[in-house]
Tab-separated table of C-alpha atoms in Angstrom:
chain	number	residue	atom	x	y	z
A	263	MET	CA	5.228	-23.491	-46.472
A	264	PRO	CA	6.801	-20.409	-44.881
A	265	GLU	CA	9.912	-20.980	-42.842
A	266	LEU	CA	9.275	-21.574	-39.145
A	267	LYS	CA	10.107	-18.295	-37.420
A	268	PRO	CA	11.939	-17.838	-34.100
A	269	SER	CA	8.804	-17.262	-31.977
A	270	ARG	CA	7.375	-20.741	-32.451
A	271	ARG	CA	10.790	-22.441	-32.344
A	272	ARG	CA	11.734	-20.687	-29.139
A	273	PHE	CA	8.345	-21.188	-27.530
A	274	LEU	CA	8.276	-24.892	-28.264
A	275	GLY	CA	11.856	-25.283	-27.093
A	276	THR	CA	11.450	-23.509	-23.766
A	277	ALA	CA	7.903	-24.565	-22.969
A	278	ALA	CA	7.985	-28.248	-23.860
A	279	ALA	CA	8.596	-29.233	-20.249
A	280	GLY	CA	6.777	-26.296	-18.657
A	281	LEU	CA	6.421	-22.570	-19.040
A	282	ALA	CA	8.978	-20.363	-20.720
A	283	VAL	CA	11.684	-18.889	-18.488
A	284	PRO	CA	11.369	-15.111	-17.978
A	285	ARG	CA	14.052	-12.846	-19.376
A	286	PRO	CA	15.100	-9.454	-18.006
A	287	ALA	CA	13.334	-6.574	-19.711
A	288	THR	CA	15.660	-5.209	-22.381
A	289	ALA	CA	13.687	-2.709	-24.451
A	290	ALA	CA	14.477	0.936	-23.971
A	291	SER	CA	10.759	1.599	-23.599
A	292	ALA	CA	10.894	-0.274	-20.285
A	293	ASN	CA	12.642	2.760	-18.837
A	294	ARG	CA	10.750	5.487	-20.670
A	295	VAL	CA	8.735	7.682	-18.350
A	296	ILE	CA	5.621	8.823	-20.168
A	297	GLY	CA	4.753	12.372	-19.218
A	298	ALA	CA	1.312	13.936	-19.160
A	299	ASN	CA	1.860	15.472	-22.600
A	300	ASP	CA	3.651	12.506	-24.180
A	301	ARG	CA	1.930	10.192	-26.617
A	302	ILE	CA	1.749	6.520	-25.721
A	303	ASN	CA	3.121	4.526	-28.655
A	304	ILE	CA	1.100	1.369	-29.275
A	305	GLY	CA	1.662	-1.700	-31.414
A	306	PHE	CA	-0.961	-4.288	-32.317
A	307	ILE	CA	-0.386	-8.052	-32.457
A	308	GLY	CA	-3.255	-9.550	-34.416
A	309	VAL	CA	-5.470	-7.256	-36.499
A	310	GLY	CA	-8.329	-9.591	-37.382
A	311	GLY	CA	-11.846	-9.086	-36.045
A	312	ARG	CA	-11.304	-7.927	-32.452
A	313	GLY	CA	-7.803	-6.615	-33.090
A	314	ARG	CA	-9.056	-4.520	-35.971
A	315	GLY	CA	-11.695	-3.039	-33.680
A	316	HIS	CA	-9.030	-2.076	-31.124
A	317	LEU	CA	-6.871	-0.585	-33.877
A	318	ARG	CA	-9.772	1.495	-35.179
A	319	ARG	CA	-10.557	2.762	-31.676
A	320	ILE	CA	-6.980	3.754	-30.840
A	321	TYR	CA	-6.392	5.349	-34.228
A	322	ALA	CA	-9.579	7.417	-33.876
A	323	ARG	CA	-8.466	8.486	-30.419
A	324	SER	CA	-5.069	9.499	-31.785
A	325	GLN	CA	-6.825	11.855	-34.193
A	326	GLU	CA	-9.154	13.294	-31.545
A	327	GLN	CA	-7.018	13.531	-28.389
A	328	ALA	CA	-3.404	13.157	-29.546
A	329	ASP	CA	-2.480	11.247	-26.367
A	330	VAL	CA	-1.743	7.994	-28.204
A	331	GLN	CA	-0.436	6.941	-31.572
A	332	VAL	CA	-0.311	3.714	-33.543
A	333	VAL	CA	3.299	2.979	-34.448
A	334	ALA	CA	3.215	-0.671	-35.564
A	335	VAL	CA	0.979	-3.600	-36.446
A	336	CYS	CA	1.678	-7.307	-36.788
A	337	ASP	CA	-0.232	-10.178	-38.372
A	338	ILE	CA	0.447	-13.414	-40.230
A	339	TYR	CA	-2.205	-12.875	-42.929
A	340	SER	CA	-1.129	-10.542	-45.733
A	341	LYS	CA	-4.635	-9.195	-46.367
A	342	ARG	CA	-5.088	-8.144	-42.751
A	343	LYS	CA	-1.641	-6.566	-42.616
A	344	GLU	CA	-2.310	-4.371	-45.626
A	345	ARG	CA	-5.784	-3.436	-44.414
A	346	ALA	CA	-4.359	-2.404	-41.035
A	347	ARG	CA	-1.551	-0.424	-42.660
A	348	LEU	CA	-4.023	1.594	-44.688
A	349	MET	CA	-6.364	2.119	-41.740
A	350	ALA	CA	-3.603	3.461	-39.486
A	351	LYS	CA	-1.742	5.222	-42.321
A	352	LEU	CA	1.510	3.421	-41.529
A	353	ALA	CA	4.659	3.060	-43.583
A	354	PRO	CA	5.482	-0.458	-44.867
A	355	LYS	CA	8.364	-0.695	-42.360
A	356	ASP	CA	5.841	-0.448	-39.504
A	357	VAL	CA	3.976	-3.582	-40.568
A	358	HIS	CA	5.463	-6.761	-39.128
A	359	HIS	CA	5.047	-10.441	-39.842
A	360	GLU	CA	6.984	-11.698	-36.812
A	361	TYR	CA	5.739	-10.242	-33.534
A	362	LEU	CA	9.182	-10.506	-31.917
A	363	ASP	CA	10.429	-7.980	-34.464
A	364	MET	CA	7.792	-5.542	-33.317
A	365	LEU	CA	8.584	-6.153	-29.636
A	366	SER	CA	12.241	-5.330	-30.289
A	367	ARG	CA	11.324	-1.794	-31.309
A	368	GLU	CA	12.318	0.889	-28.825
A	369	ASP	CA	9.475	3.175	-29.861
A	370	VAL	CA	6.716	0.755	-28.738
A	371	ASP	CA	5.484	1.452	-25.198
A	372	ALA	CA	2.528	-0.916	-25.087
A	373	VAL	CA	0.945	-3.646	-27.184
A	374	TYR	CA	-2.551	-4.910	-27.797
A	375	ILE	CA	-2.636	-8.705	-28.112
A	376	SER	CA	-5.682	-9.983	-30.011
A	377	SER	CA	-4.455	-13.349	-31.223
A	378	PRO	CA	-6.267	-16.687	-30.860
A	379	ASP	CA	-6.343	-17.913	-27.252
A	380	HIS	CA	-3.518	-20.438	-27.562
A	381	TRP	CA	-1.064	-17.646	-28.440
A	382	HIS	CA	-2.001	-15.287	-25.582
A	383	ALA	CA	0.520	-16.622	-23.075
A	384	PRO	CA	3.679	-16.850	-25.228
A	385	MET	CA	3.066	-13.443	-26.782
A	386	THR	CA	2.409	-11.887	-23.379
A	387	PHE	CA	5.521	-13.496	-21.882
A	388	ASP	CA	7.616	-11.979	-24.657
A	389	ALA	CA	5.932	-8.580	-24.400
A	390	LEU	CA	6.444	-8.377	-20.633
A	391	ASP	CA	10.032	-9.590	-20.941
A	392	SER	CA	10.581	-6.878	-23.565
A	393	GLY	CA	9.430	-4.164	-21.189
A	394	LYS	CA	6.052	-3.486	-22.794
A	395	ASP	CA	2.742	-2.819	-21.087
A	396	VAL	CA	-0.015	-5.080	-22.363
A	397	TYR	CA	-3.697	-4.924	-23.197
A	398	LEU	CA	-4.475	-8.645	-23.389
A	399	GLU	CA	-7.739	-9.730	-24.958
A	400	LYS	CA	-9.858	-12.165	-23.001
A	401	PRO	CA	-9.593	-14.927	-22.082
A	402	MET	CA	-6.394	-14.019	-20.289
A	403	THR	CA	-4.692	-17.222	-21.487
A	404	TYR	CA	-5.468	-20.695	-22.785
A	405	THR	CA	-4.829	-22.424	-19.415
A	406	LEU	CA	-4.809	-21.449	-15.755
A	407	HIS	CA	-1.119	-22.313	-15.394
A	408	GLU	CA	-0.267	-19.828	-18.127
A	409	ALA	CA	-2.374	-17.207	-16.357
A	410	GLN	CA	-0.485	-17.887	-13.128
A	411	GLU	CA	2.805	-17.267	-14.908
A	412	VAL	CA	1.543	-14.092	-16.591
A	413	ALA	CA	0.544	-12.698	-13.193
A	414	LYS	CA	3.997	-13.514	-11.815
A	415	ARG	CA	5.771	-11.756	-14.683
A	416	VAL	CA	3.619	-8.661	-14.411
A	417	ARG	CA	4.782	-8.331	-10.820
A	418	LEU	CA	8.388	-9.244	-11.687
A	419	HIS	CA	8.721	-6.641	-14.440
A	420	LYS	CA	6.399	-4.079	-12.806
A	421	ARG	CA	4.371	-3.744	-15.997
A	422	VAL	CA	0.754	-2.708	-16.511
A	423	LEU	CA	-1.529	-5.425	-17.886
A	424	GLN	CA	-5.212	-4.919	-18.577
A	425	VAL	CA	-7.249	-8.024	-19.413
A	426	GLY	CA	-9.519	-7.096	-22.283
A	427	SER	CA	-12.943	-7.898	-20.899
A	428	GLN	CA	-14.649	-4.525	-21.190
A	429	HIS	CA	-17.502	-5.664	-18.937
A	430	LEU	CA	-15.242	-4.897	-15.970
A	431	SER	CA	-15.843	-1.282	-16.906
A	432	GLU	CA	-19.647	-1.661	-16.916
A	433	GLN	CA	-20.771	0.642	-14.118
A	434	ARG	CA	-23.579	-1.617	-12.870
A	435	TYR	CA	-20.993	-4.031	-11.471
A	436	HIS	CA	-19.192	-1.173	-9.736
A	437	ARG	CA	-22.448	-0.104	-8.087
A	438	ALA	CA	-23.158	-3.728	-7.123
A	439	ARG	CA	-19.778	-3.898	-5.428
A	440	GLU	CA	-20.653	-0.801	-3.407
A	441	VAL	CA	-23.988	-2.338	-2.363
A	442	ILE	CA	-22.237	-5.501	-1.157
A	443	GLU	CA	-19.599	-3.511	0.718
A	444	LYS	CA	-22.369	-1.580	2.488
A	445	GLY	CA	-23.811	-4.883	3.700
A	446	TRP	CA	-27.270	-4.344	2.225
A	447	ILE	CA	-27.649	-7.974	1.070
A	448	GLY	CA	-25.514	-9.642	3.748
A	449	GLN	CA	-23.226	-12.459	2.703
A	450	PRO	CA	-23.484	-13.302	-1.025
A	451	LEU	CA	-24.493	-16.969	-1.380
A	452	TRP	CA	-24.883	-17.583	-5.090
A	453	THR	CA	-25.062	-15.757	-8.376
A	454	GLN	CA	-26.276	-16.525	-11.882
A	455	ASN	CA	-25.544	-15.190	-15.341
A	456	THR	CA	-25.777	-16.110	-19.013
A	457	TYR	CA	-24.428	-15.089	-22.409
A	458	SER	CA	-26.574	-16.755	-25.049
A	459	ARG	CA	-26.794	-16.355	-28.803
A	460	ASN	CA	-28.578	-17.968	-31.738
A	461	SER	CA	-27.680	-18.397	-35.375
A	462	LEU	CA	-29.002	-20.294	-38.373
A	463	TYR	CA	-25.442	-21.075	-39.421
A	464	GLY	CA	-23.736	-21.677	-36.087
A	465	GLU	CA	-21.836	-19.319	-33.795
A	466	TRP	CA	-18.223	-18.561	-34.770
A	467	ASN	CA	-18.774	-19.549	-38.405
A	468	TYR	CA	-17.137	-16.367	-39.595
A	469	ARG	CA	-16.674	-15.655	-43.287
A	470	ILE	CA	-13.808	-17.566	-44.928
A	471	ASP	CA	-11.869	-15.352	-47.328
A	472	GLU	CA	-11.313	-16.856	-50.747
A	473	GLU	CA	-7.784	-15.452	-50.715
A	474	GLY	CA	-7.091	-17.058	-47.316
A	475	THR	CA	-4.665	-19.755	-48.469
A	476	PRO	CA	-1.246	-21.046	-47.356
A	477	LYS	CA	0.246	-18.616	-49.847
A	478	ASN	CA	-0.720	-15.569	-47.771
A	479	ILE	CA	-1.402	-17.091	-44.328
A	480	ASP	CA	1.571	-18.263	-42.267
A	481	TRP	CA	-0.056	-21.478	-41.099
A	482	ASN	CA	2.984	-22.590	-39.107
A	483	LEU	CA	2.936	-19.431	-37.034
A	484	PHE	CA	-0.807	-19.651	-36.554
A	485	GLN	CA	-0.460	-23.128	-35.043
A	486	GLY	CA	2.378	-22.074	-32.744
A	487	PRO	CA	2.170	-24.152	-29.533
A	488	ALA	CA	-0.947	-26.018	-30.752
A	489	PRO	CA	-0.748	-29.526	-32.290
A	490	ALA	CA	0.638	-29.490	-35.833
A	491	ARG	CA	-1.992	-30.067	-38.536
A	492	GLU	CA	-2.360	-29.601	-42.283
A	493	PHE	CA	-3.679	-26.244	-43.413
A	494	ASN	CA	-7.412	-25.884	-42.799
A	495	ALA	CA	-9.188	-22.605	-43.595
A	496	ASP	CA	-12.042	-23.447	-41.241
A	497	ARG	CA	-9.607	-23.820	-38.374
A	498	TYR	CA	-7.928	-20.527	-39.200
A	499	PHE	CA	-10.996	-18.328	-39.676
A	500	ARG	CA	-13.270	-20.187	-37.235
A	501	TRP	CA	-10.756	-21.220	-34.619
A	502	ARG	CA	-13.139	-20.786	-31.682
A	503	LYS	CA	-14.861	-24.034	-32.682
A	504	TYR	CA	-11.761	-26.134	-31.958
A	505	TRP	CA	-10.180	-27.278	-28.692
A	506	ASP	CA	-6.669	-26.737	-30.079
A	507	TYR	CA	-7.144	-22.970	-29.944
A	508	SER	CA	-10.134	-22.180	-27.730
A	509	GLY	CA	-12.478	-23.273	-24.946
A	510	GLY	CA	-15.607	-22.247	-26.840
A	511	ILE	CA	-18.393	-20.682	-24.778
A	512	ALA	CA	-16.280	-20.875	-21.617
A	513	THR	CA	-13.356	-18.805	-22.854
A	514	ASP	CA	-15.128	-16.587	-25.372
A	515	LEU	CA	-18.247	-15.626	-23.403
A	516	PHE	CA	-18.236	-16.900	-19.820
A	517	TYR	CA	-14.972	-15.076	-19.138
A	518	HIS	CA	-16.978	-11.882	-19.806
A	519	ARG	CA	-19.695	-12.951	-17.372
A	520	LEU	CA	-17.627	-14.332	-14.505
A	521	ALA	CA	-15.035	-11.535	-14.397
A	522	PRO	CA	-17.392	-8.687	-13.416
A	523	LEU	CA	-19.002	-10.912	-10.780
A	524	GLU	CA	-15.529	-11.558	-9.389
A	525	PHE	CA	-15.036	-7.803	-9.266
A	526	ALA	CA	-18.372	-7.172	-7.530
A	527	ILE	CA	-18.260	-10.002	-4.999
A	528	GLY	CA	-14.531	-10.626	-4.548
A	529	MET	CA	-14.831	-14.371	-5.018
A	530	GLY	CA	-11.164	-15.339	-5.198
A	531	PHE	CA	-10.103	-18.777	-6.400
A	532	PRO	CA	-12.673	-21.550	-6.880
A	533	THR	CA	-12.627	-24.709	-4.787
A	534	ARG	CA	-14.347	-27.035	-7.272
A	535	VAL	CA	-15.863	-26.697	-10.740
A	536	SER	CA	-18.207	-28.910	-12.755
A	537	ALA	CA	-19.568	-28.440	-16.269
A	538	ASN	CA	-22.259	-29.901	-18.518
A	539	GLY	CA	-23.610	-29.477	-22.003
A	540	GLY	CA	-23.065	-30.823	-25.480
A	541	ILE	CA	-23.163	-30.327	-29.246
A	542	TYR	CA	-26.922	-30.402	-29.628
A	543	VAL	CA	-27.611	-28.449	-32.825
A	544	HIS	CA	-24.462	-27.324	-34.666
A	545	LYS	CA	-22.467	-30.474	-35.441
A	546	ASP	CA	-19.581	-28.767	-37.255
A	547	ARG	CA	-17.430	-28.194	-34.155
A	548	GLU	CA	-15.560	-29.752	-31.264
A	549	VAL	CA	-16.686	-27.344	-28.525
A	550	PRO	CA	-20.260	-27.529	-27.159
A	551	ASP	CA	-22.968	-25.272	-28.543
A	552	THR	CA	-24.808	-25.422	-25.199
A	553	TYR	CA	-22.862	-25.340	-21.956
A	554	SER	CA	-23.184	-24.662	-18.244
A	555	THR	CA	-20.720	-24.570	-15.403
A	556	ASN	CA	-21.139	-24.485	-11.637
A	557	ILE	CA	-18.231	-22.783	-9.887
A	558	GLU	CA	-17.957	-23.323	-6.145
A	559	TYR	CA	-16.059	-21.025	-3.822
A	560	GLU	CA	-15.417	-21.212	-0.109
A	561	ASP	CA	-18.776	-19.752	0.908
A	562	HIS	CA	-20.866	-19.335	-2.271
A	563	TYR	CA	-21.151	-20.465	-5.885
A	564	ALA	CA	-21.700	-19.065	-9.380
A	565	LEU	CA	-23.948	-20.693	-11.974
A	566	LEU	CA	-23.323	-19.814	-15.637
A	567	SER	CA	-25.497	-21.298	-18.391
A	568	ALA	CA	-25.675	-20.455	-22.081
A	569	SER	CA	-26.461	-21.734	-25.549
A	570	MET	CA	-25.292	-20.713	-28.997
A	571	ALA	CA	-28.534	-22.146	-30.420
A	572	SER	CA	-31.080	-20.332	-28.214
A	573	ALA	CA	-30.857	-16.717	-27.089
A	574	ALA	CA	-33.980	-16.381	-24.910
A	575	ALA	CA	-32.020	-16.830	-21.684
A	576	ASN	CA	-30.590	-13.328	-22.104
A	577	GLN	CA	-34.068	-11.960	-21.390
A	578	TRP	CA	-35.195	-14.416	-18.738
A	579	MET	CA	-31.955	-14.996	-16.873
A	580	PRO	CA	-30.460	-11.573	-16.074
A	581	PRO	CA	-27.481	-11.337	-13.713
A	582	VAL	CA	-28.572	-11.782	-10.102
A	583	ILE	CA	-26.568	-11.858	-6.861
A	584	TYR	CA	-28.431	-13.604	-4.050
A	585	GLY	CA	-27.374	-12.771	-0.509
A	586	HIS	CA	-28.445	-14.037	2.901
A	587	GLU	CA	-30.242	-10.768	3.635
A	588	GLY	CA	-31.112	-9.438	0.198
A	589	THR	CA	-30.757	-9.627	-3.570
A	590	ILE	CA	-29.206	-7.527	-6.327
A	591	GLN	CA	-30.935	-7.870	-9.685
A	592	PHE	CA	-29.401	-6.286	-12.765
A	593	VAL	CA	-32.155	-4.504	-14.655
A	594	PRO	CA	-32.103	-2.238	-17.720
A	595	GLY	CA	-30.640	1.074	-16.657
A	596	GLY	CA	-29.410	0.010	-13.249
A	597	LEU	CA	-29.826	-2.269	-10.239
A	598	ALA	CA	-32.826	-3.340	-8.163
A	599	VAL	CA	-31.910	-4.150	-4.559
A	600	PHE	CA	-34.477	-5.670	-2.207
A	601	PRO	CA	-34.328	-7.510	1.123
A	602	GLU	CA	-35.337	-10.950	2.297
A	603	HIS	CA	-38.484	-10.438	4.296
A	604	GLN	CA	-36.748	-11.471	7.540
A	605	PHE	CA	-34.339	-8.531	7.148
A	606	ARG	CA	-36.677	-5.856	5.796
A	607	LYS	CA	-36.435	-3.665	8.902
A	608	LYS	CA	-32.643	-3.769	8.862
A	609	PHE	CA	-32.669	-2.979	5.138
A	610	GLU	CA	-35.014	-0.011	5.559
A	611	ALA	CA	-32.914	1.332	8.412
A	612	ALA	CA	-29.825	1.215	6.192
A	613	THR	CA	-31.369	2.469	2.963
A	614	GLY	CA	-34.438	4.440	4.016
A	615	ALA	CA	-36.668	2.476	1.654
A	616	PRO	CA	-38.280	-0.995	1.396
A	617	GLU	CA	-36.538	-1.494	-1.982
A	618	VAL	CA	-33.872	0.488	-3.789
A	619	LEU	CA	-33.569	1.147	-7.520
A	620	ILE	CA	-30.107	2.440	-8.401
A	621	PRO	CA	-29.988	4.100	-11.823
A	622	VAL	CA	-26.701	3.667	-13.661
A	623	GLU	CA	-25.644	5.776	-16.621
A	624	ARG	CA	-25.114	3.745	-19.769
A	625	ARG	CA	-21.599	4.339	-21.059
A	626	ASP	CA	-19.317	2.918	-23.727
A	627	MET	CA	-17.575	0.071	-21.898
A	628	ASP	CA	-14.862	-0.256	-24.535
A	629	ASP	CA	-13.974	3.430	-24.287
A	630	ASP	CA	-13.895	3.294	-20.486
A	631	HIS	CA	-11.793	0.130	-20.464
A	632	THR	CA	-9.357	1.595	-22.981
A	633	SER	CA	-9.077	4.862	-21.061
A	634	ASN	CA	-8.448	2.998	-17.815
A	635	PHE	CA	-5.585	1.101	-19.440
A	636	LEU	CA	-3.988	4.215	-20.918
A	637	ASP	CA	-4.362	6.139	-17.661
A	638	CYS	CA	-2.572	3.321	-15.829
A	639	VAL	CA	0.237	3.232	-18.406
A	640	ARG	CA	0.913	6.820	-17.349
A	641	SER	CA	0.281	6.528	-13.603
A	642	ARG	CA	1.708	2.975	-13.177
A	643	LYS	CA	-1.345	2.064	-11.081
A	644	ASP	CA	-3.147	-1.277	-11.411
A	645	PRO	CA	-5.951	-1.238	-14.009
A	646	VAL	CA	-9.501	-2.293	-13.213
A	647	PHE	CA	-8.890	-5.801	-14.637
A	648	ASP	CA	-5.350	-6.579	-13.597
A	649	ALA	CA	-3.383	-9.792	-14.007
A	650	ASP	CA	-4.076	-11.157	-10.523
A	651	MET	CA	-7.833	-10.959	-11.026
A	652	GLY	CA	-7.442	-12.355	-14.526
A	653	TYR	CA	-5.612	-15.379	-13.107
A	654	LYS	CA	-8.398	-16.079	-10.599
A	655	VAL	CA	-11.067	-15.878	-13.281
A	656	MET	CA	-9.012	-17.985	-15.699
A	657	THR	CA	-8.655	-20.681	-13.047
A	658	ALA	CA	-12.438	-21.098	-12.818
A	659	ILE	CA	-12.927	-20.913	-16.601
A	660	ASP	CA	-10.185	-23.439	-17.396
A	661	LEU	CA	-11.340	-25.878	-14.720
A	662	GLY	CA	-14.798	-25.756	-16.286
A	663	VAL	CA	-13.364	-26.690	-19.691
A	664	LYS	CA	-11.379	-29.517	-18.102
A	665	SER	CA	-14.451	-30.734	-16.224
A	666	TYR	CA	-16.462	-30.890	-19.447
A	667	ARG	CA	-13.722	-32.605	-21.445
A	668	GLN	CA	-12.695	-35.063	-18.723
A	669	ASN	CA	-16.217	-35.689	-17.436
A	670	LYS	CA	-15.240	-35.120	-13.815
A	671	VAL	CA	-15.464	-32.566	-11.040
A	672	MET	CA	-12.311	-30.470	-10.906
A	673	ALA	CA	-10.925	-29.218	-7.599
A	674	PHE	CA	-8.460	-26.489	-6.693
A	675	ASP	CA	-6.458	-25.801	-3.554
A	676	ALA	CA	-6.654	-22.024	-3.292
A	677	ARG	CA	-4.040	-21.790	-0.546
A	678	ARG	CA	-1.372	-23.646	-2.519
A	679	GLU	CA	-2.772	-22.659	-5.943
A	680	LEU	CA	-2.770	-26.258	-7.139
A	681	VAL	CA	-5.191	-28.342	-9.192
A	682	LEU	CA	-6.062	-31.443	-7.160
A	683	ASP	CA	-6.217	-34.971	-8.555
A	684	GLU	CA	-9.708	-35.419	-7.154
A	685	ALA	CA	-12.254	-33.313	-5.349
A	686	PRO	CA	-12.020	-33.689	-1.562
A	687	ASP	CA	-15.015	-34.272	0.653
A	688	ARG	CA	-16.904	-31.132	1.460
A	689	PRO	CA	-16.163	-29.804	4.951
A	690	SER	CA	-18.523	-30.776	7.727
A	691	TYR	CA	-18.936	-28.798	10.890
A	692	GLU	CA	-18.659	-30.848	14.037
A	693	GLY	CA	-21.284	-29.987	16.540
A	694	SER	CA	-23.707	-28.679	13.940
A	695	GLY	CA	-27.083	-28.671	15.565
A	696	LYS	CA	-25.733	-28.964	19.101
A	697	ASN	CA	-26.878	-26.410	21.617
A	698	TYR	CA	-29.449	-25.192	19.100
A	699	LYS	CA	-31.973	-22.777	20.532
A	700	GLU	CA	-35.274	-22.006	18.951
A	701	PRO	CA	-35.381	-18.320	17.948
A	702	PRO	CA	-37.979	-16.227	19.750
A	703	ARG	CA	-41.356	-16.153	18.061
A	704	ARG	CA	-42.914	-12.839	17.211
């Protein structure tokens, strides 16, 4: 087995009783002011499936626009390291096994982190402490407490962090936010969404490389803060099926669906979360293949349902935001906005029409999300999916996983930002019904 490297030793030592203690930013890049004509130097931690896609995108941009350049990559699997080196045309010295070595480089301004979920927090802590800006793949972290700490460190070090859910850059959600701000649907009451798939062989059963063995995969570093186990190729290549490294549908797909709704509605922290589902078809996993979660907020709720063994819901359950006075339905090519019949006159006065169809240009979400991150690295503004929003979304997602695994309703005190031991009684309103007056009949 490869020798245990400093990252896992240090993480386990500092985080055994809680979260790692932040260090002052020490890298010279923390003080580098990137001018309009300067290239942003980017390193990549994890160059497997999603990480390889990010690497390809940034390298192509470096050839087309010359505003960025790939200066380093890091992975624990020799095949992926060599493939990334050739793709980005890097020298052998720019390919790292230990991500802390890459973070110590003064020529790295920002990093893309595309590791398995359980490594997101420790790698991000180290990147922020090293003075790097971060593009952090979704889900933001493995747990809500890690997300809380990431948000704190972003503020402490004044770094830019973009959570890598490109759906925040889908323009339909931006138009929906504008509709809500205009008051066309009144107070949002509940919303629904899905992200379903189907497969003969089971979702996340990615190809297992024949050469993927302990000889060329650093299994100790892969496990990191997760429970120690003997080498298992299925766990390495198909890690989303296992609780040690992932929350399954909740962290892989529902993070994509809840985050843009948070952006459109401004939901904040949840108050209570419940989840249901099971392993109904694909029995080769620990996480459910069919799963739903109901996320309650102070004055509305979100219902997310999906299956990895039936994809029809994508067609029949499009995103919808239901308000007291009207509804926003996400349709191909835009939004359909229409009023409740009681408020049709108010709606027509505001919009000039009985219903409104808002066309939205279809754009490349990944390109827009990437450009937003790079623009903010230069301007030092907050990106569209910043760490504070990521923390709020992660709280709801993680509580759903805990609800499913513990078979209980999870509750959260938004004011104190604390998970509660048990869900409190729902608030009642004294005097409800008193002094009620029948509305005038028309």
